[in-house]
mmCIF file of C-alpha atoms and ligand atoms in Angstrom:
data_model
loop_
_atom_site.group_PDB
_atom_site.id
_atom_site.type_symbol
_atom_site.label_atom_id
_atom_site.label_comp_id
_atom_site.label_asym_id
_atom_site.label_seq_id
_atom_site.Cartn_x
_atom_site.Cartn_y
_atom_site.Cartn_z
ATOM 1 C CA MET A 285 -18.270 33.128 -16.100
ATOM 2 C CA GLU A 286 -16.426 36.341 -15.305
ATOM 3 C CA LYS A 287 -13.914 37.372 -17.955
ATOM 4 C CA ILE A 288 -10.273 37.156 -16.823
ATOM 5 C CA THR A 289 -8.033 40.054 -17.874
ATOM 6 C CA ALA A 290 -4.221 39.972 -17.965
ATOM 7 C CA ALA A 291 -2.470 42.714 -16.015
ATOM 8 C CA ILE A 292 1.148 43.823 -16.102
ATOM 9 C CA THR A 293 2.223 43.330 -12.478
ATOM 10 C CA GLY A 294 5.918 44.163 -12.851
ATOM 11 C CA VAL A 295 8.483 45.417 -15.322
ATOM 12 C CA ASN A 296 12.248 45.397 -15.529
ATOM 13 C CA GLY A 297 14.895 46.269 -18.085
ATOM 14 C CA TYR A 298 18.539 45.836 -18.885
ATOM 15 C CA VAL A 299 20.902 47.713 -21.168
ATOM 16 C CA PRO A 300 24.588 46.852 -21.588
ATOM 17 C CA GLU A 301 27.185 49.246 -20.202
ATOM 18 C CA PHE A 302 29.062 50.154 -23.382
ATOM 19 C CA VAL A 303 27.863 53.462 -24.879
ATOM 20 C CA LEU A 304 28.316 54.129 -28.602
ATOM 21 C CA SER A 305 27.879 57.876 -29.097
ATOM 22 C CA ASN A 306 27.209 59.838 -32.277
ATOM 23 C CA LYS A 307 30.662 61.367 -31.841
ATOM 24 C CA VAL A 308 32.295 57.940 -32.056
ATOM 25 C CA LEU A 309 30.134 56.974 -35.048
ATOM 26 C CA GLU A 310 31.480 60.102 -36.784
ATOM 27 C CA THR A 311 34.892 58.420 -36.729
ATOM 28 C CA MET A 312 33.519 55.169 -38.177
ATOM 29 C CA VAL A 313 31.300 56.331 -41.081
ATOM 30 C CA ASP A 314 30.552 59.531 -43.007
ATOM 31 C CA THR A 315 27.954 60.957 -40.631
ATOM 32 C CA ASN A 316 27.584 63.689 -38.044
ATOM 33 C CA ASP A 317 25.816 64.293 -34.755
ATOM 34 C CA GLU A 318 23.642 67.066 -36.226
ATOM 35 C CA TRP A 319 22.269 64.796 -38.997
ATOM 36 C CA ILE A 320 21.553 61.904 -36.642
ATOM 37 C CA VAL A 321 19.869 64.030 -33.962
ATOM 38 C CA SER A 322 17.760 66.106 -36.375
ATOM 39 C CA ARG A 323 16.644 63.116 -38.504
ATOM 40 C CA THR A 324 16.125 60.552 -35.730
ATOM 41 C CA GLY A 325 16.469 62.031 -32.214
ATOM 42 C CA ILE A 326 19.243 59.552 -31.307
ATOM 43 C CA LYS A 327 22.385 60.667 -29.433
ATOM 44 C CA GLU A 328 23.791 57.371 -28.238
ATOM 45 C CA ARG A 329 23.020 53.669 -28.050
ATOM 46 C CA ARG A 330 24.180 50.710 -25.924
ATOM 47 C CA ILE A 331 26.189 47.795 -27.331
ATOM 48 C CA LEU A 332 26.648 44.339 -25.807
ATOM 49 C CA LYS A 333 30.361 43.549 -25.967
ATOM 50 C CA GLY A 334 32.048 40.190 -25.507
ATOM 51 C CA LYS A 335 32.520 37.128 -27.641
ATOM 52 C CA GLY A 336 29.784 34.552 -27.255
ATOM 53 C CA MET A 337 27.328 37.017 -25.732
ATOM 54 C CA GLY A 338 23.828 36.900 -27.210
ATOM 55 C CA SER A 339 20.316 38.203 -26.664
ATOM 56 C CA SER A 340 19.763 35.820 -23.740
ATOM 57 C CA ASP A 341 22.628 37.586 -21.938
ATOM 58 C CA LEU A 342 20.602 40.796 -22.138
ATOM 59 C CA ALA A 343 17.381 39.025 -21.142
ATOM 60 C CA VAL A 344 18.655 37.074 -18.133
ATOM 61 C CA PRO A 345 19.509 40.123 -15.950
ATOM 62 C CA ALA A 346 16.225 41.772 -16.980
ATOM 63 C CA VAL A 347 14.155 38.688 -16.093
ATOM 64 C CA LYS A 348 16.076 37.905 -12.886
ATOM 65 C CA GLY A 349 15.432 41.479 -11.728
ATOM 66 C CA LEU A 350 11.761 41.105 -12.658
ATOM 67 C CA LEU A 351 11.465 37.953 -10.529
ATOM 68 C CA GLU A 352 13.050 39.785 -7.587
ATOM 69 C CA LYS A 353 10.835 42.839 -7.947
ATOM 70 C CA THR A 354 7.683 40.744 -8.102
ATOM 71 C CA ASN A 355 8.742 38.270 -5.382
ATOM 72 C CA THR A 356 8.369 35.408 -7.821
ATOM 73 C CA LYS A 357 10.258 32.117 -7.705
ATOM 74 C CA PRO A 358 11.478 30.920 -11.117
ATOM 75 C CA GLU A 359 9.548 27.646 -10.696
ATOM 76 C CA GLU A 360 6.298 29.616 -10.507
ATOM 77 C CA ILE A 361 6.580 30.794 -14.131
ATOM 78 C CA ASP A 362 4.140 28.967 -16.429
ATOM 79 C CA PHE A 363 5.143 30.450 -19.762
ATOM 80 C CA LEU A 364 7.855 32.753 -21.122
ATOM 81 C CA ILE A 365 7.515 34.309 -24.558
ATOM 82 C CA CYS A 366 10.473 36.076 -26.132
ATOM 83 C CA ALA A 367 10.097 38.621 -28.925
ATOM 84 C CA THR A 368 13.333 38.986 -30.873
ATOM 85 C CA VAL A 369 14.806 39.203 -34.376
ATOM 86 C CA THR A 370 18.264 38.388 -33.013
ATOM 87 C CA PRO A 371 17.817 35.021 -31.290
ATOM 88 C CA ASP A 372 20.875 33.384 -29.722
ATOM 89 C CA TYR A 373 20.636 30.668 -32.401
ATOM 90 C CA VAL A 374 18.383 29.954 -35.384
ATOM 91 C CA PHE A 375 17.068 27.214 -33.086
ATOM 92 C CA PRO A 376 16.309 26.346 -30.338
ATOM 93 C CA ALA A 377 14.239 29.294 -29.185
ATOM 94 C CA THR A 378 15.970 31.905 -27.038
ATOM 95 C CA ALA A 379 12.993 31.606 -24.650
ATOM 96 C CA ASN A 380 14.141 28.066 -23.829
ATOM 97 C CA ILE A 381 17.669 29.288 -23.138
ATOM 98 C CA ILE A 382 16.409 32.103 -20.899
ATOM 99 C CA CYS A 383 14.176 29.683 -18.954
ATOM 100 C CA ASP A 384 17.129 27.363 -18.416
ATOM 101 C CA LYS A 385 19.458 30.162 -17.300
ATOM 102 C CA ILE A 386 16.954 31.555 -14.769
ATOM 103 C CA GLY A 387 15.809 28.147 -13.504
ATOM 104 C CA ALA A 388 12.207 28.365 -14.743
ATOM 105 C CA LYS A 389 11.858 24.596 -14.676
ATOM 106 C CA ASN A 390 8.095 24.462 -14.952
ATOM 107 C CA ALA A 391 7.756 26.937 -17.809
ATOM 108 C CA PHE A 392 7.334 26.317 -21.486
ATOM 109 C CA GLY A 393 8.489 29.003 -23.854
ATOM 110 C CA TYR A 394 8.961 30.044 -27.427
ATOM 111 C CA ASP A 395 10.125 32.961 -29.546
ATOM 112 C CA LEU A 396 7.991 35.263 -31.615
ATOM 113 C CA MET A 397 9.294 37.374 -34.449
ATOM 114 C CA ALA A 398 7.466 40.500 -35.543
ATOM 115 C CA ALA A 399 10.436 42.876 -35.806
ATOM 116 C CA CYS A 400 9.792 46.210 -34.088
ATOM 117 C CA SER A 401 6.203 45.213 -33.251
ATOM 118 C CA GLY A 402 7.456 42.018 -31.613
ATOM 119 C CA PHE A 403 6.811 43.118 -28.045
ATOM 120 C CA LEU A 404 3.221 44.133 -28.843
ATOM 121 C CA TYR A 405 2.522 40.820 -30.586
ATOM 122 C CA ALA A 406 4.115 38.914 -27.680
ATOM 123 C CA LEU A 407 2.201 40.904 -25.067
ATOM 124 C CA VAL A 408 -1.109 40.124 -26.754
ATOM 125 C CA THR A 409 -0.125 36.450 -27.135
ATOM 126 C CA GLY A 410 0.939 36.214 -23.492
ATOM 127 C CA SER A 411 -2.260 37.893 -22.326
ATOM 128 C CA LYS A 412 -4.370 35.252 -24.102
ATOM 129 C CA PHE A 413 -2.699 32.493 -22.052
ATOM 130 C CA ILE A 414 -3.697 34.369 -18.868
ATOM 131 C CA GLU A 415 -7.217 35.073 -20.171
ATOM 132 C CA SER A 416 -7.693 31.353 -20.868
ATOM 133 C CA GLY A 417 -7.509 30.783 -17.121
ATOM 134 C CA GLN A 418 -4.930 28.036 -17.596
ATOM 135 C CA HIS A 419 -1.812 30.076 -16.777
ATOM 136 C CA LYS A 420 -1.172 32.339 -13.786
ATOM 137 C CA LYS A 421 2.302 33.797 -14.340
ATOM 138 C CA VAL A 422 3.549 34.667 -17.808
ATOM 139 C CA ILE A 423 6.730 36.596 -18.644
ATOM 140 C CA VAL A 424 6.907 38.585 -21.867
ATOM 141 C CA VAL A 425 10.432 39.504 -22.972
ATOM 142 C CA GLY A 426 11.376 41.966 -25.710
ATOM 143 C CA VAL A 427 15.076 41.714 -26.503
ATOM 144 C CA ASP A 428 17.443 42.431 -29.343
ATOM 145 C CA LYS A 429 21.177 42.478 -29.818
ATOM 146 C CA MET A 430 20.887 44.591 -32.957
ATOM 147 C CA SER A 431 24.661 45.110 -33.020
ATOM 148 C CA SER A 432 24.914 41.466 -34.173
ATOM 149 C CA ILE A 433 23.125 42.261 -37.466
ATOM 150 C CA VAL A 434 24.203 45.865 -38.075
ATOM 151 C CA ASP A 435 26.836 46.741 -40.671
ATOM 152 C CA TYR A 436 29.061 49.345 -39.024
ATOM 153 C CA THR A 437 30.237 50.537 -42.446
ATOM 154 C CA ASP A 438 26.666 51.408 -43.574
ATOM 155 C CA ARG A 439 25.801 54.895 -42.330
ATOM 156 C CA THR A 440 22.134 54.553 -43.276
ATOM 157 C CA THR A 441 21.524 51.845 -40.644
ATOM 158 C CA CYS A 442 24.377 51.762 -38.134
ATOM 159 C CA VAL A 443 23.367 55.047 -36.517
ATOM 160 C CA LEU A 444 19.853 53.793 -35.797
ATOM 161 C CA PHE A 445 20.095 50.653 -33.696
ATOM 162 C CA GLY A 446 21.196 49.577 -30.218
ATOM 163 C CA ASP A 447 21.008 46.592 -27.858
ATOM 164 C CA GLY A 448 18.617 46.207 -24.939
ATOM 165 C CA CYS A 449 15.931 44.211 -23.209
ATOM 166 C CA GLY A 450 12.728 44.764 -21.277
ATOM 167 C CA ALA A 451 10.451 42.208 -19.625
ATOM 168 C CA VAL A 452 7.029 42.295 -17.985
ATOM 169 C CA MET A 453 5.128 39.913 -15.718
ATOM 170 C CA LEU A 454 1.523 39.136 -16.613
ATOM 171 C CA GLU A 455 -0.962 37.831 -14.056
ATOM 172 C CA PRO A 456 -4.748 37.598 -13.882
ATOM 173 C CA SER A 457 -6.254 40.946 -12.963
ATOM 174 C CA THR A 458 -8.484 41.134 -9.954
ATOM 175 C CA ASP A 459 -10.052 44.483 -10.886
ATOM 176 C CA GLU A 460 -10.658 46.678 -13.940
ATOM 177 C CA THR A 461 -6.955 47.024 -14.760
ATOM 178 C CA GLY A 462 -4.978 45.127 -17.380
ATOM 179 C CA ILE A 463 -4.738 44.743 -21.124
ATOM 180 C CA LYS A 464 -8.061 46.119 -22.256
ATOM 181 C CA ASP A 465 -7.867 46.006 -26.034
ATOM 182 C CA SER A 466 -5.458 45.543 -28.921
ATOM 183 C CA ILE A 467 -5.234 45.971 -32.677
ATOM 184 C CA LEU A 468 -2.461 44.079 -34.483
ATOM 185 C CA ARG A 469 -1.833 44.286 -38.213
ATOM 186 C CA SER A 470 0.684 43.034 -40.774
ATOM 187 C CA ASP A 471 1.372 43.409 -44.491
ATOM 188 C CA GLY A 472 4.027 41.167 -46.007
ATOM 189 C CA SER A 473 4.266 43.285 -49.159
ATOM 190 C CA GLY A 474 6.430 45.634 -47.054
ATOM 191 C CA ALA A 475 9.130 42.977 -46.615
ATOM 192 C CA PRO A 476 11.477 44.233 -49.382
ATOM 193 C CA TYR A 477 11.926 47.585 -47.634
ATOM 194 C CA LEU A 478 13.213 46.233 -44.314
ATOM 195 C CA HIS A 479 14.744 42.792 -43.996
ATOM 196 C CA GLN A 480 17.851 40.646 -43.683
ATOM 197 C CA LYS A 481 18.623 39.140 -47.060
ATOM 198 C CA ALA A 482 20.479 35.972 -46.049
ATOM 199 C CA GLY A 483 20.689 33.454 -43.245
ATOM 200 C CA GLY A 484 17.193 32.050 -43.743
ATOM 201 C CA SER A 485 16.069 29.168 -45.957
ATOM 202 C CA VAL A 486 15.934 31.251 -49.163
ATOM 203 C CA ASN A 487 19.565 32.339 -48.963
ATOM 204 C CA PRO A 488 21.341 30.092 -46.467
ATOM 205 C CA PRO A 489 24.702 31.345 -45.226
ATOM 206 C CA SER A 490 27.491 30.954 -47.778
ATOM 207 C CA HIS A 491 30.761 32.648 -48.643
ATOM 208 C CA GLU A 492 28.838 34.597 -51.294
ATOM 209 C CA THR A 493 26.192 35.882 -48.868
ATOM 210 C CA ILE A 494 28.880 36.965 -46.433
ATOM 211 C CA ASP A 495 30.924 38.707 -49.141
ATOM 212 C CA ALA A 496 27.752 40.497 -50.281
ATOM 213 C CA LYS A 497 27.060 41.652 -46.669
ATOM 214 C CA GLN A 498 23.630 40.046 -46.744
ATOM 215 C CA HIS A 499 23.550 39.076 -43.076
ATOM 216 C CA PHE A 500 22.933 42.648 -41.987
ATOM 217 C CA VAL A 501 19.795 44.788 -41.642
ATOM 218 C CA PHE A 502 18.770 46.203 -44.999
ATOM 219 C CA GLN A 503 16.430 49.189 -44.951
ATOM 220 C CA GLU A 504 15.075 51.636 -47.503
ATOM 221 C CA GLY A 505 14.427 54.393 -45.004
ATOM 222 C CA GLN A 506 11.955 56.609 -46.882
ATOM 223 C CA PRO A 507 9.215 54.054 -47.710
ATOM 224 C CA VAL A 508 9.472 52.622 -44.199
ATOM 225 C CA PHE A 509 9.240 56.108 -42.716
ATOM 226 C CA LYS A 510 6.128 56.972 -44.739
ATOM 227 C CA ALA A 511 4.377 53.709 -43.854
ATOM 228 C CA ALA A 512 5.381 54.036 -40.193
ATOM 229 C CA VAL A 513 4.054 57.577 -39.788
ATOM 230 C CA LYS A 514 0.699 56.660 -41.317
ATOM 231 C CA SER A 515 0.186 53.220 -39.781
ATOM 232 C CA MET A 516 1.356 53.952 -36.239
ATOM 233 C CA ALA A 517 -0.743 57.125 -36.059
ATOM 234 C CA ASP A 518 -3.789 55.439 -37.653
ATOM 235 C CA VAL A 519 -3.750 52.390 -35.398
ATOM 236 C CA SER A 520 -3.280 54.524 -32.269
ATOM 237 C CA ALA A 521 -6.193 56.780 -33.212
ATOM 238 C CA GLU A 522 -8.270 53.705 -34.101
ATOM 239 C CA ILE A 523 -7.918 52.035 -30.706
ATOM 240 C CA MET A 524 -8.848 55.306 -28.998
ATOM 241 C CA GLU A 525 -11.954 55.781 -31.149
ATOM 242 C CA LYS A 526 -12.968 52.153 -30.681
ATOM 243 C CA ASN A 527 -12.870 52.594 -26.898
ATOM 244 C CA ASN A 528 -14.167 56.176 -26.715
ATOM 245 C CA LEU A 529 -10.885 57.505 -25.362
ATOM 246 C CA SER A 530 -9.867 61.125 -25.945
ATOM 247 C CA GLY A 531 -6.371 62.612 -25.693
ATOM 248 C CA ASP A 532 -7.261 63.786 -22.175
ATOM 249 C CA ASP A 533 -8.042 60.217 -21.094
ATOM 250 C CA ILE A 534 -4.551 59.030 -22.022
ATOM 251 C CA ALA A 535 -1.896 59.247 -19.295
ATOM 252 C CA TRP A 536 0.958 57.994 -21.480
ATOM 253 C CA LEU A 537 1.760 57.114 -25.064
ATOM 254 C CA VAL A 538 4.389 54.353 -25.066
ATOM 255 C CA PRO A 539 5.711 54.316 -28.616
ATOM 256 C CA HIS A 540 8.265 52.156 -30.376
ATOM 257 C CA GLN A 541 11.470 54.220 -30.547
ATOM 258 C CA ALA A 542 12.552 54.177 -34.212
ATOM 259 C CA ASN A 543 12.461 57.869 -35.035
ATOM 260 C CA LYS A 544 11.377 60.860 -32.952
ATOM 261 C CA ARG A 545 9.577 62.311 -35.977
ATOM 262 C CA ILE A 546 7.349 59.205 -36.228
ATOM 263 C CA ILE A 547 6.586 59.445 -32.501
ATOM 264 C CA ASP A 548 5.718 63.156 -32.725
ATOM 265 C CA ALA A 549 3.326 62.494 -35.620
ATOM 266 C CA THR A 550 1.590 59.736 -33.647
ATOM 267 C CA ALA A 551 1.196 61.935 -30.552
ATOM 268 C CA ARG A 552 -0.245 64.766 -32.684
ATOM 269 C CA ARG A 553 -2.762 62.428 -34.279
ATOM 270 C CA MET A 554 -3.830 61.164 -30.829
ATOM 271 C CA ASP A 555 -4.072 64.715 -29.476
ATOM 272 C CA VAL A 556 -1.667 63.763 -26.695
ATOM 273 C CA GLY A 557 0.879 66.352 -25.491
ATOM 274 C CA LEU A 558 4.569 65.495 -25.781
ATOM 275 C CA ASP A 559 4.824 65.675 -21.965
ATOM 276 C CA LYS A 560 2.782 62.450 -21.937
ATOM 277 C CA VAL A 561 5.026 60.590 -24.388
ATOM 278 C CA MET A 562 7.671 58.164 -23.145
ATOM 279 C CA LEU A 563 10.841 58.924 -25.065
ATOM 280 C CA ASN A 564 14.274 57.397 -24.504
ATOM 281 C CA ILE A 565 15.404 57.091 -28.143
ATOM 282 C CA GLU A 566 18.041 59.739 -27.375
ATOM 283 C CA ARG A 567 19.911 57.293 -25.081
ATOM 284 C CA TYR A 568 19.185 53.855 -26.530
ATOM 285 C CA GLY A 569 18.313 54.289 -30.228
ATOM 286 C CA ASN A 570 16.125 51.604 -31.758
ATOM 287 C CA THR A 571 16.420 48.381 -29.751
ATOM 288 C CA THR A 572 13.693 46.730 -31.911
ATOM 289 C CA SER A 573 11.763 44.379 -29.562
ATOM 290 C CA GLY A 574 13.221 46.105 -26.498
ATOM 291 C CA THR A 575 11.972 49.671 -26.936
ATOM 292 C CA ILE A 576 8.493 49.549 -25.395
ATOM 293 C CA PRO A 577 9.261 47.483 -22.266
ATOM 294 C CA LEU A 578 12.413 49.584 -21.715
ATOM 295 C CA CYS A 579 10.183 52.678 -21.668
ATOM 296 C CA LEU A 580 7.761 51.061 -19.210
ATOM 297 C CA TRP A 581 10.721 50.162 -16.985
ATOM 298 C CA GLU A 582 12.147 53.686 -16.998
ATOM 299 C CA TRP A 583 8.776 55.342 -16.385
ATOM 300 C CA GLU A 584 7.458 52.744 -13.908
ATOM 301 C CA ASN A 585 7.809 55.068 -10.893
ATOM 302 C CA GLN A 586 5.618 57.694 -12.560
ATOM 303 C CA LEU A 587 2.820 55.280 -13.430
ATOM 304 C CA LYS A 588 -0.292 55.143 -11.270
ATOM 305 C CA LYS A 589 -2.906 52.469 -10.914
ATOM 306 C CA GLY A 590 -5.713 53.147 -13.383
ATOM 307 C CA ASP A 591 -3.555 55.167 -15.831
ATOM 308 C CA ASN A 592 -4.527 54.600 -19.459
ATOM 309 C CA LEU A 593 -1.507 53.758 -21.615
ATOM 310 C CA ILE A 594 -1.466 53.352 -25.374
ATOM 311 C CA LEU A 595 1.408 51.172 -26.603
ATOM 312 C CA ALA A 596 2.093 51.581 -30.331
ATOM 313 C CA ALA A 597 4.655 50.223 -32.786
ATOM 314 C CA PHE A 598 5.534 49.837 -36.442
ATOM 315 C CA GLY A 599 8.251 47.649 -37.896
ATOM 316 C CA GLY A 600 9.613 45.263 -40.475
ATOM 317 C CA GLY A 601 7.155 42.865 -42.035
ATOM 318 C CA PHE A 602 5.471 45.276 -42.194
ATOM 319 C CA THR A 603 3.943 44.804 -38.753
ATOM 320 C CA TRP A 604 2.174 47.346 -36.594
ATOM 321 C CA GLY A 605 -0.305 47.669 -33.801
ATOM 322 C CA SER A 606 -1.589 49.367 -30.669
ATOM 323 C CA ILE A 607 -2.582 48.140 -27.221
ATOM 324 C CA TRP A 608 -4.679 49.866 -24.561
ATOM 325 C CA VAL A 609 -3.377 49.044 -21.080
ATOM 326 C CA LYS A 610 -4.933 50.179 -17.805
ATOM 327 C CA TRP A 611 -1.953 50.225 -15.448
ATOM 328 C CA ALA A 612 -2.419 47.862 -12.510
ATOM 329 C CA TYR A 613 -0.284 49.157 -9.641
ATOM 330 C CA ASN A 614 1.443 52.058 -7.910
ATOM 331 C CA SER A 615 5.201 51.636 -7.437
HETATM 332 O O1 UT7 B 980 11.916 50.418 -36.390
HETATM 333 C C1 UT7 B 980 11.543 49.763 -37.557
HETATM 334 C C2 UT7 B 980 10.979 50.651 -38.565
HETATM 335 N N1 UT7 B 980 11.970 51.586 -39.040
HETATM 336 C C3 UT7 B 980 11.675 52.874 -39.088
HETATM 337 O O2 UT7 B 980 10.626 53.263 -38.655
HETATM 338 C C4 UT7 B 980 12.673 53.783 -39.744
HETATM 339 C C5 UT7 B 980 11.948 54.658 -40.741
HETATM 340 N N2 UT7 B 980 12.850 55.524 -41.475
HETATM 341 C C6 UT7 B 980 13.500 56.548 -40.907
HETATM 342 O O3 UT7 B 980 13.428 56.749 -39.712
HETATM 343 C C7 UT7 B 980 14.277 57.474 -41.813
HETATM 344 O O4 UT7 B 980 13.942 57.207 -43.150
HETATM 345 C C8 UT7 B 980 15.812 57.380 -41.624
HETATM 346 C C9 UT7 B 980 16.190 57.954 -40.268
HETATM 347 C C10 UT7 B 980 16.271 55.943 -41.725
HETATM 348 C C11 UT7 B 980 16.517 58.219 -42.694
HETATM 349 O O5 UT7 B 980 16.079 59.570 -42.616
HETATM 350 P P1 UT7 B 980 15.544 60.308 -43.940
HETATM 351 O O6 UT7 B 980 15.198 61.674 -43.544
HETATM 352 O O7 UT7 B 980 14.451 59.441 -44.516
HETATM 353 O O8 UT7 B 980 16.821 60.324 -44.841
HETATM 354 P P2 UT7 B 980 17.039 59.695 -46.290
HETATM 355 O O9 UT7 B 980 17.159 58.215 -46.203
HETATM 356 O O10 UT7 B 980 16.042 60.276 -47.252
HETATM 357 O O11 UT7 B 980 18.443 60.294 -46.644
HETATM 358 C C12 UT7 B 980 18.644 61.706 -46.839
HETATM 359 C C13 UT7 B 980 20.104 61.960 -47.103
HETATM 360 C C14 UT7 B 980 20.688 61.066 -48.177
HETATM 361 O O12 UT7 B 980 21.639 61.811 -48.886
HETATM 362 P P3 UT7 B 980 21.282 62.417 -50.330
HETATM 363 O O13 UT7 B 980 20.911 61.230 -51.187
HETATM 364 O O14 UT7 B 980 20.121 63.332 -50.085
HETATM 365 O O15 UT7 B 980 22.531 63.093 -50.730
HETATM 366 C C15 UT7 B 980 21.412 60.000 -47.400
HETATM 367 O O16 UT7 B 980 22.472 59.418 -48.105
HETATM 368 O O17 UT7 B 980 20.862 61.694 -45.899
HETATM 369 C C16 UT7 B 980 21.931 60.780 -46.222
HETATM 370 N N3 UT7 B 980 22.203 59.958 -45.061
HETATM 371 C C17 UT7 B 980 23.043 60.331 -44.090
HETATM 372 N N4 UT7 B 980 23.797 61.428 -43.907
HETATM 373 C C18 UT7 B 980 24.540 61.501 -42.790
HETATM 374 C C19 UT7 B 980 21.682 58.752 -44.749
HETATM 375 N N5 UT7 B 980 22.175 58.329 -43.576
HETATM 376 C C20 UT7 B 980 23.023 59.277 -43.157
HETATM 377 C C21 UT7 B 980 23.828 59.421 -42.008
HETATM 378 N N6 UT7 B 980 24.563 60.542 -41.856
HETATM 379 N N7 UT7 B 980 23.873 58.485 -41.028
#
């Protein structure tokens, strides 16, 4: 039987209107624009404002737009997978809430948590449902409302993160395009360097955990940086070697947007020029699960059928990985 491949047949994104600039952060914590730009590449990030607004409120406009762009009725969706570390609730899954809000009555859905590698893990998972032949239309969402878990008195983390969402449609490929290969890795010994201390079953919410500010992102930047530079570059080079791809064969590197210095190191290792690297960290910061699909959305018009893309990420867990995608359509 002929092997079925999953192709990305549409992409859409959504970022909230409110812009939090480095200049404004200077008035909130002891930081400055020069430090943030030179150490990370970030100039501003978007924040979802409004009481009672959660990650699904970022995802719904992104997914509704995706349905419109791909001429898809919500009832046609078989499966929706949502990568996030900031679900609307601990349970039920945000995927279920998104499906309800968009009217995807025939879909099942669940959330997947792999921090900044979440979208890659979800994309691979979604592609397997297509490859099985059982499902025809799968939506993969990467969304995070990082502002809900960021301590805006902690200068070491609050300058890094923003809110945003990207979503892609997966369908069976009818030609050589689609998700060609992937390498996903994880190492739980990295957990102490990047995590949220309370709110889970080990440290359930209590007055003490709130007083100790344990419901926010905790990061030891240096060890994460070192691991990210090595692992993201290694796994990107590995997928190229495995598939006999040279830097010249790659049309675009689509990297997770945590730090411009990590992205530059990955591009160097892959022998890919910076003109072929999708980079929007300057405007959105690190939106965790949202970064990679937001890049695809912003660059969609420049992508051509047959382009080789390498998607690469590193994040909390530790988790990391790379995916080789052969782009499936011209816009
Ligand atoms: O996306 C998930 C994975 N996460 C990552 O990939 C992030 C990886 N880590 C990083 O990107 C970097 O480590 C950071 C951007 C988080 C930090 O940059 P760094 O060059 O590693 O800085 P550092 O943590 O070593 O701090 C250097 C100095 C320290 O001051 P002292 O001890 O040298 O006096 C910090 O206190 O910079 C200070 N600092 C700041 N100064 C101004 C830390 N944050 C700030 C700030 N503004 N916002």
